[in-house]
Tab-separated table of C-alpha atoms in Angstrom:
chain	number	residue	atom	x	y	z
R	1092	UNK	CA	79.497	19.231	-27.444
R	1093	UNK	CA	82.942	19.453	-27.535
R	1094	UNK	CA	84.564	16.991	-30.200
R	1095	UNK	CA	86.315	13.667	-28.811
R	1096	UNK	CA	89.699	12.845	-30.133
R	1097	UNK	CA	90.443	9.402	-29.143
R	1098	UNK	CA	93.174	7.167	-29.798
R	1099	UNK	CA	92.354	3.352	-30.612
R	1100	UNK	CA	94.424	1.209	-27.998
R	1101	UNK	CA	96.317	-0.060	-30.024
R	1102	UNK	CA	97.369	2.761	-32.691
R	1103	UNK	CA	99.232	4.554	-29.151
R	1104	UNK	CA	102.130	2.644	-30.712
R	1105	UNK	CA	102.025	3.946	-34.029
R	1106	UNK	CA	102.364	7.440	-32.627
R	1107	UNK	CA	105.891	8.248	-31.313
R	1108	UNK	CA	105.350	12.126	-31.419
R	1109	UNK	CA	108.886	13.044	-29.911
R	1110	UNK	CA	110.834	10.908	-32.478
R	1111	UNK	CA	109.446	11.694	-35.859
R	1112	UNK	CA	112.122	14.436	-36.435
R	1113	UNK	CA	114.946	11.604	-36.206
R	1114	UNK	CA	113.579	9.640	-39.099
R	1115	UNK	CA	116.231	8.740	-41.293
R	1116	UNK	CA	117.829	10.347	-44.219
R	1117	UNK	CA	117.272	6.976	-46.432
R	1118	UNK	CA	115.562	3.752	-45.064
R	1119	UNK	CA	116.812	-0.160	-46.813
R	1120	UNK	CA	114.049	-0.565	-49.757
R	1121	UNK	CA	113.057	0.513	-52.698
R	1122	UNK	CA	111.256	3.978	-52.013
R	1123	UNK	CA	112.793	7.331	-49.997
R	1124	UNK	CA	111.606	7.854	-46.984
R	1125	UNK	CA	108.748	10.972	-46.436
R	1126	UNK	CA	109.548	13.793	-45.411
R	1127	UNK	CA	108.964	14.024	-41.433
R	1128	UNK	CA	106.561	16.857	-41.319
R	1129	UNK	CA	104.668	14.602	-43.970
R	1130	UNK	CA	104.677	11.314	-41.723
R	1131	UNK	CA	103.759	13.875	-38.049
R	1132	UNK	CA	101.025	14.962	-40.594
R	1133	UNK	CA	99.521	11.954	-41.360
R	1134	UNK	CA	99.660	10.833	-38.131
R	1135	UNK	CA	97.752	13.353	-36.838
R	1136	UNK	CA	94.820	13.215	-39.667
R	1137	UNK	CA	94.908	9.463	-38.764
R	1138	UNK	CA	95.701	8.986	-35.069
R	1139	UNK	CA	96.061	12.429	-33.107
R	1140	UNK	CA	94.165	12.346	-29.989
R	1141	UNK	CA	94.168	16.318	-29.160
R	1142	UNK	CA	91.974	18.746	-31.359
R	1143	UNK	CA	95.393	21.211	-31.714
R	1144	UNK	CA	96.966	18.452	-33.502
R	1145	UNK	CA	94.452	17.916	-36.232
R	1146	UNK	CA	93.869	21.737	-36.470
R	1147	UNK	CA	97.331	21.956	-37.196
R	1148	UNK	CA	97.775	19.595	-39.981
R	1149	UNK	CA	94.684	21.130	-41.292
R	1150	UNK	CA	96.598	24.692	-41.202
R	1151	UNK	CA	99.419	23.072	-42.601
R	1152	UNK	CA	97.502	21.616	-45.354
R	1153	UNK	CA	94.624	24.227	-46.393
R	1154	UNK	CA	96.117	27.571	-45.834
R	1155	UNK	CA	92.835	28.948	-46.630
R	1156	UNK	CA	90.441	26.932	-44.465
R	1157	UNK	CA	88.221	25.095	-47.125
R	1158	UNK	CA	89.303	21.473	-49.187
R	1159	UNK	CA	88.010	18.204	-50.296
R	1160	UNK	CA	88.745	15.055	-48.758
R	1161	UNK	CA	87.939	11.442	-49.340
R	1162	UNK	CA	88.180	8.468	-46.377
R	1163	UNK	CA	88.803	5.470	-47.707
R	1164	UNK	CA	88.240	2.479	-45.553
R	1165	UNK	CA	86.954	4.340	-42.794
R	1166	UNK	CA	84.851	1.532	-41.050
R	1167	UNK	CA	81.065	0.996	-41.226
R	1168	UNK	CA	80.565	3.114	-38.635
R	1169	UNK	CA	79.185	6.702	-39.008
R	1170	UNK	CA	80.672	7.958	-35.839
R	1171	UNK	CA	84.233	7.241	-37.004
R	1172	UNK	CA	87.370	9.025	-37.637
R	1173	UNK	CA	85.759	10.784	-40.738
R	1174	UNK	CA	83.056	11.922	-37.816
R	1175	UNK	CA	85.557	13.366	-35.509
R	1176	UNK	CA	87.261	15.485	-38.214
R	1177	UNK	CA	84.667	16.610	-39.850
R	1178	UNK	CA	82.833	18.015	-36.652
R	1179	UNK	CA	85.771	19.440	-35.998
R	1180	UNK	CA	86.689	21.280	-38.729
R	1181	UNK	CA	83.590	22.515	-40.667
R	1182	UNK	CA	85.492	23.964	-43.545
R	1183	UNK	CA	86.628	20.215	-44.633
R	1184	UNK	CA	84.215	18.119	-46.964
R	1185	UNK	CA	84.232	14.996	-45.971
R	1186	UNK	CA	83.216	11.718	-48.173
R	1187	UNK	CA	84.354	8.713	-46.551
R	1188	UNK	CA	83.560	4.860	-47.629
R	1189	UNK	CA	83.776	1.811	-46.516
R	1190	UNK	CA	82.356	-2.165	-47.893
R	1191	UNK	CA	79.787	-1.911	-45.395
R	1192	UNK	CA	78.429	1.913	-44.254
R	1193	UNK	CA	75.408	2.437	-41.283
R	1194	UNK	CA	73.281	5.515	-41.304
R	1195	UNK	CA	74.245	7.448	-38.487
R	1196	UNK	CA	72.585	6.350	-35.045
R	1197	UNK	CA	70.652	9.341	-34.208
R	1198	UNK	CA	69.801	11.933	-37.056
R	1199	UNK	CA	70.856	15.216	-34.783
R	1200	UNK	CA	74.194	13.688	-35.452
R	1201	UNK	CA	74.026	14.629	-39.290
R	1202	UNK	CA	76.842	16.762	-40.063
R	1203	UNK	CA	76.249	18.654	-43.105
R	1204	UNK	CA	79.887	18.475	-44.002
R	1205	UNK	CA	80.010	14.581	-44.377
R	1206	UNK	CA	78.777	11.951	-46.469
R	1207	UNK	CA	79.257	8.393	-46.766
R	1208	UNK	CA	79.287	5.911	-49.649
R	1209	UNK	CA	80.264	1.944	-50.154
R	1210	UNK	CA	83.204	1.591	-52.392
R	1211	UNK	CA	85.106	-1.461	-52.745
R	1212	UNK	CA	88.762	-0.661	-52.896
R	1213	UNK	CA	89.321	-4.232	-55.394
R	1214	UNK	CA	87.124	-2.316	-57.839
R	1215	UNK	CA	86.634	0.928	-59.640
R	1216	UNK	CA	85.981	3.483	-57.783
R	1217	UNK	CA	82.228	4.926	-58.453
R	1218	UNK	CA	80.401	7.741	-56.752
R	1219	UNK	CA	83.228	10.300	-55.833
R	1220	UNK	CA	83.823	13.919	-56.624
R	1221	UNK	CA	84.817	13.595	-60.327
R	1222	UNK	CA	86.672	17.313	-59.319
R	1223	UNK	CA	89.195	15.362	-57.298
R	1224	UNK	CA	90.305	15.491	-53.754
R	1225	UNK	CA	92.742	17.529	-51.824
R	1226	UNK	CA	94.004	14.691	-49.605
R	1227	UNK	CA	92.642	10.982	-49.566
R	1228	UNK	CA	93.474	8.912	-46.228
R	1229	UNK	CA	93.146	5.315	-45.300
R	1230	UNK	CA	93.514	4.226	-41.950
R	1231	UNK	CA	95.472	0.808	-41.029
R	1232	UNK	CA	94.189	-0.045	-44.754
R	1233	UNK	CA	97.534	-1.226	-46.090
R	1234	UNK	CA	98.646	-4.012	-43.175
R	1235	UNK	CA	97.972	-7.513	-44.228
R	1236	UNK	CA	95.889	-8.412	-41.160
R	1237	UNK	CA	92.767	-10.158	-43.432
R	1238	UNK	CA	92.464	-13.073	-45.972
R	1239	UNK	CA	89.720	-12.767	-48.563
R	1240	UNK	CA	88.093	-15.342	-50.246
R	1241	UNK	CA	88.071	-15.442	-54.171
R	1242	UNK	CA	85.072	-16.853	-56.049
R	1243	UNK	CA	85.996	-19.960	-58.429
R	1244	UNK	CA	86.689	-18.782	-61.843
R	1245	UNK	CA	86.431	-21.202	-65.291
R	1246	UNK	CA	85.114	-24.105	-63.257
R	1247	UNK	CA	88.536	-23.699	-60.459
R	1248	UNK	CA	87.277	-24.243	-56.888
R	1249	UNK	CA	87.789	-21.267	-54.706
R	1250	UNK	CA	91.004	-20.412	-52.388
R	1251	UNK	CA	91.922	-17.635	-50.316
R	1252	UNK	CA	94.621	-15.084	-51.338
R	1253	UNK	CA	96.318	-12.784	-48.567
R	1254	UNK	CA	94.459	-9.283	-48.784
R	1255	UNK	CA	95.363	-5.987	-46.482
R	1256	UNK	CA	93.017	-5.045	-44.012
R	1257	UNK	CA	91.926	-2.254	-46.628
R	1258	UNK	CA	90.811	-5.285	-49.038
R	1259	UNK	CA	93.492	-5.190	-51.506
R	1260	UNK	CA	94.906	-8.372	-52.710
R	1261	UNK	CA	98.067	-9.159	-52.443
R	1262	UNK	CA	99.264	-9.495	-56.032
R	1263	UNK	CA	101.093	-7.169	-58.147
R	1264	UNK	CA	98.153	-6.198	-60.238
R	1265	UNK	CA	95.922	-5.527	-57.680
R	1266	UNK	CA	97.870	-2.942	-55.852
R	1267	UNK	CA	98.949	-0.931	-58.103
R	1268	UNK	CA	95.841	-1.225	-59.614
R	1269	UNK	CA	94.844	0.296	-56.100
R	1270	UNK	CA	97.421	2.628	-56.053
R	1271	UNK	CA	96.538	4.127	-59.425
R	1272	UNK	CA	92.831	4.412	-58.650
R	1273	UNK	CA	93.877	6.765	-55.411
R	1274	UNK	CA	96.200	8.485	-57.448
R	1275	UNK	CA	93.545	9.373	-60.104
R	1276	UNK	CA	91.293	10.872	-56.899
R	1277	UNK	CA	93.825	13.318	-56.309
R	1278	UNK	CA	93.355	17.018	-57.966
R	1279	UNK	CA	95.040	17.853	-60.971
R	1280	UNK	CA	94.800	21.600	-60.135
R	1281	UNK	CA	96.119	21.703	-56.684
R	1282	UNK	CA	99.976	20.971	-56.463
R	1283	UNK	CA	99.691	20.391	-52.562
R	1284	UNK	CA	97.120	16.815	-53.316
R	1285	UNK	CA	98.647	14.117	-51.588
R	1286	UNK	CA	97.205	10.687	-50.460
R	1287	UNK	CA	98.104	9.602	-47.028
R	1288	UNK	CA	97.691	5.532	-46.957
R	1289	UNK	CA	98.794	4.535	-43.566
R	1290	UNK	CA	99.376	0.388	-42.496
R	1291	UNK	CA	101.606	-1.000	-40.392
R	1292	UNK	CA	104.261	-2.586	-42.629
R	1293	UNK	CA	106.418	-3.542	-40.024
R	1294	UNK	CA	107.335	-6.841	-38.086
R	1295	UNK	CA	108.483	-5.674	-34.717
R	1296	UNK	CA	104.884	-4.361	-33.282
R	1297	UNK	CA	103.239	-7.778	-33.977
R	1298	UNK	CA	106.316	-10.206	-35.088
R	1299	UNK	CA	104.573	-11.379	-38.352
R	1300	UNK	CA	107.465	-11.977	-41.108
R	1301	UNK	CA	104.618	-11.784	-43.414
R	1302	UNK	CA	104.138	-7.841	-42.920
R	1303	UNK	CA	107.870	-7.632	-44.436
R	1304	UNK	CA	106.970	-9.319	-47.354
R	1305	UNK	CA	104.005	-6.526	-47.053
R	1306	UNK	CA	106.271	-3.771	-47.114
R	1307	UNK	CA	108.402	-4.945	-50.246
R	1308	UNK	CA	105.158	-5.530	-52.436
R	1309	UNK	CA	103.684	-2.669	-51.652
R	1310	UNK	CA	107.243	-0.362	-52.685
R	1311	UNK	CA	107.471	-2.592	-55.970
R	1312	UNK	CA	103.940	-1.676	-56.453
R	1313	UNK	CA	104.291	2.168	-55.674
R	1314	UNK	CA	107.671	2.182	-57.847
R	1315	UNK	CA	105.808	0.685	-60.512
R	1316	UNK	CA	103.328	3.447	-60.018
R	1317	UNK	CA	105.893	6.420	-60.432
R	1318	UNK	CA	106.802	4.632	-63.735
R	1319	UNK	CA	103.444	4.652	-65.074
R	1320	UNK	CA	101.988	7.829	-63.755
R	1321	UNK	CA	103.165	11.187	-63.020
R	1322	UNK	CA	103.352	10.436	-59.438
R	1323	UNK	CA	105.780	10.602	-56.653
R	1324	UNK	CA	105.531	7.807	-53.867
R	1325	UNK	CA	107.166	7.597	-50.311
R	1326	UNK	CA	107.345	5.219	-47.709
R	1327	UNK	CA	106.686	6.490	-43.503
R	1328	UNK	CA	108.949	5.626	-41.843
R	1329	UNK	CA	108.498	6.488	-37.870
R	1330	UNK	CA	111.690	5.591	-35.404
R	1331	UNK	CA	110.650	2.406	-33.358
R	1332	UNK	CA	107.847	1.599	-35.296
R	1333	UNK	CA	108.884	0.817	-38.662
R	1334	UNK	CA	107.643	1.292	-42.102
R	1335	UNK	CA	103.492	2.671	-41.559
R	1336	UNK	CA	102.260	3.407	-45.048
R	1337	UNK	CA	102.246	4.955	-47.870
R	1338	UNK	CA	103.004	8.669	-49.173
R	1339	UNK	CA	101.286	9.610	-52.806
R	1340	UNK	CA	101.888	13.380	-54.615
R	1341	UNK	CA	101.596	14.290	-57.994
R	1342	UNK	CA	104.779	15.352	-59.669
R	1343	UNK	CA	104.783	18.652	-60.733
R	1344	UNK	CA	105.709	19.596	-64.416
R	1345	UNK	CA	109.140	19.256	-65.173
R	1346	UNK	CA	110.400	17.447	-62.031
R	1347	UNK	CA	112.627	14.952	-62.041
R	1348	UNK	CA	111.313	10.790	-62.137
R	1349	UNK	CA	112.841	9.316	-58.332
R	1350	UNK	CA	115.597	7.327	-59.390
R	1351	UNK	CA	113.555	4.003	-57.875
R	1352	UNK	CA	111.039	4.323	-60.646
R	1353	UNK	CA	113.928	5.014	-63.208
């Protein structure tokens, strides 16, 4: 069966194809802007709805075919976006997670490439390739579309705390706490690791002032990231469209700290 590539409704406005090599040379905020080919390739991983666009950032990415890859809030759904990659490209190993995973419907619809495991992104993360991962994605995981509920602590009754639709609490702590977990995933051995951590930080697609707010906490967090860890962070910027996530590479040995973690 040939593999089906769809779009969500919705993310056909995240994916302005024609404009992403007009992004600007420097965005208002904290963090520089990714490079385009960067933000057209995590688009693609994420949201590309024809098979030659996720064969090409896979070309772009692993030269040689094979790599490791980890999902991270990829729905409870087997037959997700971890599904459609991974029957697509064979080569890939594929672990995604979510709070809640379901078998897959039908056994025949195993793919040998692909497990699954619950991970809650608030916590440690437990049961992953302790070798690392080539490239770590998150789809619409960084928007703050959810509210969780905290339990009462020391006798305090409970309240709810704005949370991104990827679970993470909207404090400092907690995201870079986040941040640094998925930046400890990534392989120490392979200089081309990146983590692609896509949410719609932007007010104009849905007119909430809150996902500015979004936006600036999550480049303090990153910043304070690439001060504490040998990491270089970026924000996507795509014409139209806004700020949609998060960029994470290792810096290599000897390169210079961006001057917004300085």
């Amino acid at each position: 069966m040939r593999p089906s590539l769809r779009l969500p409704p919705r993310s056909v406005l995240l994916v302005p194809w024609l404009l992403l090599a007009a992004l600007p040379a420097r965005a208002a905020g904290i963090l520089a802007p990714a490079d385009a080919a960067d933000a057209q390739e995590m688009m693609a991983w994420l949201y590309g709805d024809r098979a030659a666009e996720v064969r090409a950032a896979h070309e772009r990415r692993f030269p040689a075919g094979e790599g490791r890859v980890l999902m991270l809030a990829d729905g409870p759904d087997y037959l997700g976006r971890a599904f459609e990659v991974g029957r697509l490209l064979p080569n890939l190993q594929i672990h995604r997670t979510d709070l809640d995973v379901q078998p897959p419907p039908d056994a025949r619809l195993i793919l040998p490439n692909l497990t699954q495991g619950v991970l809650d992104n608030r916590q440690d993360f437990v049961g992953l390739d302790e070798r690392g991962y080539d490239l770590v994605l998150m789809r619409r995981g960084l928007c703050p579309c959810e509210h969780r509920t905290l339990e009462p602590r020391g006798g305090r009754a409970p309240r709810e705390t704005p949370a991104s639709c990827g679970g993470i609490l909207y404090d400092q702590a907690s995201m870079v706490g986040f941040l640094t977990r998925v930046a400890a995933t990534l392989r120490s051995d392979r200089p081309g690791a990146v983590a692609m951590l896509h949410g719609n930080l932007d007010p104009s697609v849905d007119g909430r002032p809150s996902w500015t707010q979004a936006r600036a906490r999550w480049e303090a967090a990153a910043a304070q990231l690439m001060r504490e860890q040998p990491i270089d962070a970026r924000i996507v910027l795509v014409p139209r469209y806004g700020c949609q996530g998060l960029i994470l590479k290792p810096r290599r040995e000897g390169e210079a700290r961006p001057a917004a973690a300085r």
